[in-house]
Amino acid sequence: FFSSRRRHTRSLCDWSSDVCSSDLIPMNEVEILDHVAVRRVRDSISANDLNGEIVALNQSARTALEAAEALGIRVGQIASSIVFKLTDGNPLLVITSGRHRVDTELVATNLGVEKLLRADADFVRSVSGFAIGGVAPIGWTNKPKLILVDEALDDYEVVWAAAGHPHAVFPTTFAELMQATSGTRAKVGD
């Protein structure tokens, strides 16, 4: 980390476990943190006055389990950004806790739509500007009109989200996610 990042990140993660250990410092940290998608997320963090700073990981954080293991936290603290396609072709972003899968039938029923369609990698990249495995909840190139934020994330003081790269994450809170995304609080799984 850069020294200012280390200080700031440590204050956010001391409460849980040794999240700020040397395991978080990758060999190519500068390349990761300078990636165009990561810069977009950093700009969005700043524009939304969020408190967390982006952390580069040695290990991949493509899945909630990988991210939780790399950070030394519970999988439920991972705020996964899952993109679906609505039947009208518009994207739906569901920011869900890593402790469960999105119940697509529940979400579709609550939205009053027939079903949610799985989005392929090309669709995800075209609407978000992110590759699957690094989709952030903020910093999208084309922000979706419909964003749901899993109420289960409110069970945790701090949650971690992807920051535009499979090796980049940032700490935040449920309240910050709601504010920064203008999302709707929702039950999205069990």
CSV table of N, CA and C in Angstrom, one decimal, residues 62-155:
chain,number,residue,atom,x,y,z
A,62,ARG,N,-12.4,-12.9,-7.5
A,62,ARG,CA,-13.5,-13.1,-8.6
A,62,ARG,C,-14.8,-13.6,-8.0
A,63,THR,N,-14.7,-14.3,-6.9
A,63,THR,CA,-15.9,-14.8,-6.2
A,63,THR,C,-15.9,-14.3,-4.8
A,64,ALA,N,-17.1,-14.3,-4.2
A,64,ALA,CA,-17.2,-13.8,-2.8
A,64,ALA,C,-16.4,-14.6,-1.9
A,65,LEU,N,-16.3,-15.9,-2.1
A,65,LEU,CA,-15.5,-16.8,-1.2
A,65,LEU,C,-14.0,-16.4,-1.3
A,66,GLU,N,-13.5,-16.2,-2.6
A,66,GLU,CA,-12.1,-15.8,-2.8
A,66,GLU,C,-11.8,-14.5,-2.1
A,67,ALA,N,-12.7,-13.6,-2.3
A,67,ALA,CA,-12.5,-12.2,-1.7
A,67,ALA,C,-12.5,-12.3,-0.1
A,68,ALA,N,-13.4,-13.1,0.4
A,68,ALA,CA,-13.5,-13.2,1.9
A,68,ALA,C,-12.2,-13.9,2.4
A,69,GLU,N,-11.8,-14.9,1.7
A,69,GLU,CA,-10.5,-15.6,2.2
A,69,GLU,C,-9.3,-14.7,2.1
A,70,ALA,N,-9.2,-13.9,1.0
A,70,ALA,CA,-8.1,-13.0,0.8
A,70,ALA,C,-8.1,-11.9,1.9
A,71,LEU,N,-9.3,-11.5,2.3
A,71,LEU,CA,-9.4,-10.4,3.3
A,71,LEU,C,-9.5,-10.9,4.8
A,72,GLY,N,-9.7,-12.2,4.9
A,72,GLY,CA,-9.8,-12.8,6.3
A,72,GLY,C,-11.1,-12.4,7.0
A,73,ILE,N,-12.2,-12.3,6.2
A,73,ILE,CA,-13.5,-11.9,6.8
A,73,ILE,C,-14.5,-12.9,6.4
A,74,ARG,N,-15.7,-12.7,7.0
A,74,ARG,CA,-16.9,-13.6,6.7
A,74,ARG,C,-17.4,-13.4,5.2
A,75,VAL,N,-17.8,-14.4,4.6
A,75,VAL,CA,-18.2,-14.3,3.2
A,75,VAL,C,-19.4,-13.4,3.1
A,76,GLY,N,-20.2,-13.3,4.1
A,76,GLY,CA,-21.4,-12.4,4.1
A,76,GLY,C,-21.0,-10.9,4.0
A,77,GLN,N,-19.8,-10.6,4.3
A,77,GLN,CA,-19.3,-9.2,4.3
A,77,GLN,C,-18.9,-8.8,2.9
A,78,ILE,N,-19.0,-9.7,1.9
A,78,ILE,CA,-18.7,-9.4,0.5
A,78,ILE,C,-19.9,-8.9,-0.1
A,79,ALA,N,-19.9,-7.7,-0.7
A,79,ALA,CA,-21.0,-7.1,-1.5
A,79,ALA,C,-20.8,-7.4,-2.9
A,80,SER,N,-21.4,-8.5,-3.4
A,80,SER,CA,-21.2,-8.9,-4.8
A,80,SER,C,-22.1,-8.1,-5.7
A,81,SER,N,-21.6,-7.6,-6.8
A,81,SER,CA,-22.4,-6.9,-7.8
A,81,SER,C,-22.8,-7.9,-8.9
A,82,ILE,N,-24.0,-8.3,-8.9
A,82,ILE,CA,-24.5,-9.3,-9.9
A,82,ILE,C,-25.4,-8.5,-10.9
A,83,VAL,N,-25.1,-8.7,-12.2
A,83,VAL,CA,-25.8,-8.1,-13.2
A,83,VAL,C,-26.8,-9.1,-13.9
A,84,PHE,N,-28.1,-8.7,-14.0
A,84,PHE,CA,-29.1,-9.4,-14.7
A,84,PHE,C,-29.6,-8.6,-15.9
A,85,LYS,N,-30.2,-9.2,-16.8
A,85,LYS,CA,-30.9,-8.5,-17.9
A,85,LYS,C,-32.4,-8.7,-17.7
A,86,LEU,N,-33.1,-7.6,-17.8
A,86,LEU,CA,-34.5,-7.7,-17.7
A,86,LEU,C,-35.1,-8.0,-19.1
A,87,THR,N,-36.3,-8.5,-19.1
A,87,THR,CA,-36.9,-8.9,-20.4
A,87,THR,C,-37.0,-7.8,-21.4
A,88,ASP,N,-37.0,-6.5,-20.9
A,88,ASP,CA,-37.0,-5.4,-21.8
A,88,ASP,C,-35.6,-5.0,-22.3
A,89,GLY,N,-34.6,-5.8,-21.9
A,89,GLY,CA,-33.2,-5.6,-22.4
A,89,GLY,C,-32.4,-4.7,-21.4
A,90,ASN,N,-33.0,-4.0,-20.5
A,90,ASN,CA,-32.3,-3.2,-19.5
A,90,ASN,C,-31.5,-4.0,-18.5
A,91,PRO,N,-30.4,-3.4,-18.0
A,91,PRO,CA,-29.7,-4.1,-16.9
A,91,PRO,C,-30.4,-3.9,-15.5
A,92,LEU,N,-30.2,-4.9,-14.7
A,92,LEU,CA,-30.6,-4.8,-13.3
A,92,LEU,C,-29.3,-5.2,-12.5
A,93,LEU,N,-28.9,-4.3,-11.6
A,93,LEU,CA,-27.8,-4.5,-10.7
A,93,LEU,C,-28.3,-5.0,-9.3
A,94,VAL,N,-27.9,-6.1,-8.9
A,94,VAL,CA,-28.2,-6.6,-7.5
A,94,VAL,C,-26.9,-6.7,-6.7
A,95,ILE,N,-26.8,-5.9,-5.7
A,95,ILE,CA,-25.7,-5.9,-4.8
A,95,ILE,C,-26.0,-6.8,-3.7
A,96,THR,N,-25.5,-8.0,-3.6
A,96,THR,CA,-25.9,-9.0,-2.7
A,96,THR,C,-24.8,-9.4,-1.7
A,97,SER,N,-25.2,-9.9,-0.6
A,97,SER,CA,-24.3,-10.4,0.4
A,97,SER,C,-23.7,-11.7,-0.2
A,98,GLY,N,-22.5,-12.0,0.0
A,98,GLY,CA,-21.9,-13.2,-0.4
A,98,GLY,C,-22.3,-14.4,0.3
A,99,ARG,N,-23.2,-14.2,1.4
A,99,ARG,CA,-23.6,-15.4,2.2
A,99,ARG,C,-24.7,-16.2,1.5
A,100,HIS,N,-25.3,-15.6,0.4
A,100,HIS,CA,-26.3,-16.4,-0.3
A,100,HIS,C,-26.4,-16.0,-1.8
A,101,ARG,N,-27.0,-16.8,-2.5
A,101,ARG,CA,-27.3,-16.5,-4.0
A,101,ARG,C,-28.5,-15.6,-4.1
A,102,VAL,N,-28.6,-14.9,-5.2
A,102,VAL,CA,-29.8,-14.2,-5.5
A,102,VAL,C,-30.9,-15.1,-5.9
A,103,ASP,N,-32.0,-15.0,-5.2
A,103,ASP,CA,-33.2,-15.8,-5.5
A,103,ASP,C,-33.9,-15.0,-6.7
A,104,THR,N,-33.7,-15.5,-7.9
A,104,THR,CA,-34.2,-14.7,-9.1
A,104,THR,C,-35.7,-14.7,-9.1
A,105,GLU,N,-36.3,-15.8,-8.7
A,105,GLU,CA,-37.8,-15.8,-8.7
A,105,GLU,C,-38.3,-14.8,-7.7
A,106,LEU,N,-37.8,-14.7,-6.5
A,106,LEU,CA,-38.2,-13.7,-5.5
A,106,LEU,C,-38.0,-12.3,-6.0
A,107,VAL,N,-36.9,-12.0,-6.6
A,107,VAL,CA,-36.6,-10.7,-7.1
A,107,VAL,C,-37.5,-10.4,-8.2
A,108,ALA,N,-37.7,-11.3,-9.2
A,108,ALA,CA,-38.6,-11.0,-10.3
A,108,ALA,C,-40.0,-10.8,-9.8
A,109,THR,N,-40.5,-11.6,-8.9
A,109,THR,CA,-41.9,-11.4,-8.3
A,109,THR,C,-42.0,-10.0,-7.6
A,110,ASN,N,-41.0,-9.6,-6.8
A,110,ASN,CA,-41.0,-8.3,-6.1
A,110,ASN,C,-40.9,-7.2,-7.1
A,111,LEU,N,-40.3,-7.4,-8.3
A,111,LEU,CA,-40.2,-6.3,-9.3
A,111,LEU,C,-41.4,-6.3,-10.2
A,112,GLY,N,-42.2,-7.3,-10.1
A,112,GLY,CA,-43.4,-7.4,-11.0
A,112,GLY,C,-43.0,-7.7,-12.5
A,113,VAL,N,-41.9,-8.5,-12.6
A,113,VAL,CA,-41.5,-8.9,-14.0
A,113,VAL,C,-41.6,-10.4,-14.1
A,114,GLU,N,-41.7,-10.9,-15.3
A,114,GLU,CA,-41.9,-12.3,-15.5
A,114,GLU,C,-40.7,-13.1,-15.0
A,115,LYS,N,-39.5,-12.7,-15.4
A,115,LYS,CA,-38.2,-13.4,-15.0
A,115,LYS,C,-37.0,-12.5,-15.1
A,116,LEU,N,-35.9,-12.9,-14.5
A,116,LEU,CA,-34.6,-12.2,-14.7
A,116,LEU,C,-33.8,-13.1,-15.6
A,117,LEU,N,-33.2,-12.5,-16.5
A,117,LEU,CA,-32.3,-13.2,-17.5
A,117,LEU,C,-30.8,-13.1,-17.0
A,118,ARG,N,-30.1,-14.2,-17.2
A,118,ARG,CA,-28.7,-14.1,-16.9
A,118,ARG,C,-28.0,-13.2,-17.9
A,119,ALA,N,-27.1,-12.4,-17.5
A,119,ALA,CA,-26.3,-11.5,-18.4
A,119,ALA,C,-25.0,-12.2,-18.7
A,120,ASP,N,-24.7,-12.2,-20.0
A,120,ASP,CA,-23.4,-12.8,-20.4
A,120,ASP,C,-22.3,-11.7,-20.2
A,121,ALA,N,-21.0,-12.2,-20.4
A,121,ALA,CA,-19.9,-11.3,-20.1
A,121,ALA,C,-19.9,-10.1,-21.0
A,122,ASP,N,-20.3,-10.2,-22.3
A,122,ASP,CA,-20.3,-9.1,-23.2
A,122,ASP,C,-21.3,-8.0,-22.7
A,123,PHE,N,-22.5,-8.5,-22.3
A,123,PHE,CA,-23.5,-7.6,-21.9
A,123,PHE,C,-23.1,-6.8,-20.6
A,124,VAL,N,-22.5,-7.6,-19.7
A,124,VAL,CA,-22.0,-7.0,-18.4
A,124,VAL,C,-21.0,-5.9,-18.7
A,125,ARG,N,-20.0,-6.2,-19.6
A,125,ARG,CA,-19.0,-5.2,-19.9
A,125,ARG,C,-19.6,-4.0,-20.6
A,126,SER,N,-20.5,-4.3,-21.5
A,126,SER,CA,-21.1,-3.1,-22.3
A,126,SER,C,-21.9,-2.2,-21.5
A,127,VAL,N,-22.6,-2.7,-20.4
A,127,VAL,CA,-23.4,-1.8,-19.6
A,127,VAL,C,-22.6,-1.2,-18.4
A,128,SER,N,-21.7,-2.0,-17.9
A,128,SER,CA,-21.0,-1.5,-16.7
A,128,SER,C,-19.6,-1.0,-16.9
A,129,GLY,N,-18.9,-1.5,-18.0
A,129,GLY,CA,-17.5,-1.1,-18.2
A,129,GLY,C,-16.6,-2.0,-17.4
A,130,PHE,N,-17.1,-3.0,-16.8
A,130,PHE,CA,-16.3,-3.9,-16.0
A,130,PHE,C,-16.4,-5.3,-16.5
A,131,ALA,N,-15.3,-6.1,-16.4
A,131,ALA,CA,-15.3,-7.5,-16.7
A,131,ALA,C,-15.8,-8.3,-15.5
A,132,ILE,N,-16.5,-9.4,-15.8
A,132,ILE,CA,-17.0,-10.2,-14.7
A,132,ILE,C,-15.8,-10.6,-13.8
A,133,GLY,N,-16.1,-10.6,-12.5
A,133,GLY,CA,-15.0,-10.8,-11.5
A,133,GLY,C,-14.5,-9.5,-10.9
A,134,GLY,N,-14.8,-8.4,-11.5
A,134,GLY,CA,-14.3,-7.1,-11.0
A,134,GLY,C,-15.4,-6.1,-11.1
A,135,VAL,N,-16.7,-6.5,-11.2
A,135,VAL,CA,-17.8,-5.6,-11.3
A,135,VAL,C,-18.0,-4.9,-10.0
A,136,ALA,N,-17.9,-3.6,-10.0
A,136,ALA,CA,-18.1,-2.7,-8.8
A,136,ALA,C,-19.5,-2.2,-8.8
A,137,PRO,N,-20.0,-1.9,-7.6
A,137,PRO,CA,-21.3,-1.3,-7.5
A,137,PRO,C,-21.4,0.1,-7.9
A,138,ILE,N,-20.3,0.8,-8.1
A,138,ILE,CA,-20.2,2.2,-8.5
A,138,ILE,C,-19.2,2.3,-9.6
A,139,GLY,N,-19.2,3.5,-10.3
A,139,GLY,CA,-18.2,3.7,-11.3
A,139,GLY,C,-18.6,3.1,-12.7
A,140,TRP,N,-19.9,2.8,-12.8
A,140,TRP,CA,-20.3,2.2,-14.1
A,140,TRP,C,-20.2,3.2,-15.2
A,141,THR,N,-20.0,2.8,-16.5
A,141,THR,CA,-20.0,3.6,-17.6
A,141,THR,C,-21.4,4.0,-18.0
A,142,ASN,N,-22.4,3.1,-17.7
A,142,ASN,CA,-23.8,3.4,-18.0
A,142,ASN,C,-24.6,2.9,-16.8
A,143,LYS,N,-24.8,3.8,-15.8
A,143,LYS,CA,-25.4,3.4,-14.5
A,143,LYS,C,-26.8,2.8,-14.8
A,144,PRO,N,-27.1,1.6,-14.2
A,144,PRO,CA,-28.5,1.1,-14.4
A,144,PRO,C,-29.5,1.9,-13.7
A,145,LYS,N,-30.7,1.9,-14.3
A,145,LYS,CA,-31.8,2.6,-13.7
A,145,LYS,C,-32.3,1.9,-12.4
A,146,LEU,N,-32.1,0.6,-12.4
A,146,LEU,CA,-32.7,-0.2,-11.3
A,146,LEU,C,-31.5,-0.9,-10.6
A,147,ILE,N,-31.4,-0.6,-9.3
A,147,ILE,CA,-30.3,-1.2,-8.5
A,147,ILE,C,-30.9,-1.6,-7.2
A,148,LEU,N,-30.8,-2.9,-6.8
A,148,LEU,CA,-31.2,-3.4,-5.5
A,148,LEU,C,-30.0,-3.7,-4.6
A,149,VAL,N,-30.1,-3.3,-3.4
A,149,VAL,CA,-29.1,-3.5,-2.4
A,149,VAL,C,-29.6,-4.5,-1.4
A,150,ASP,N,-29.0,-5.6,-1.2
A,150,ASP,CA,-29.4,-6.7,-0.3
A,150,ASP,C,-29.4,-6.2,1.1
A,151,GLU,N,-30.6,-6.3,1.8
A,151,GLU,CA,-30.7,-5.9,3.2
A,151,GLU,C,-29.8,-6.7,4.1
A,152,ALA,N,-29.4,-7.9,3.7
A,152,ALA,CA,-28.5,-8.7,4.5
A,152,ALA,C,-27.1,-8.0,4.7
A,153,LEU,N,-26.7,-7.1,3.8
A,153,LEU,CA,-25.5,-6.4,4.0
A,153,LEU,C,-25.5,-5.4,5.2
A,154,ASP,N,-26.7,-5.1,5.6
A,154,ASP,CA,-26.9,-4.2,6.7
A,154,ASP,C,-26.6,-4.9,8.1
A,155,ASP,N,-26.4,-6.2,8.0
A,155,ASP,CA,-26.0,-6.9,9.2
A,155,ASP,C,-24.5,-6.7,9.6
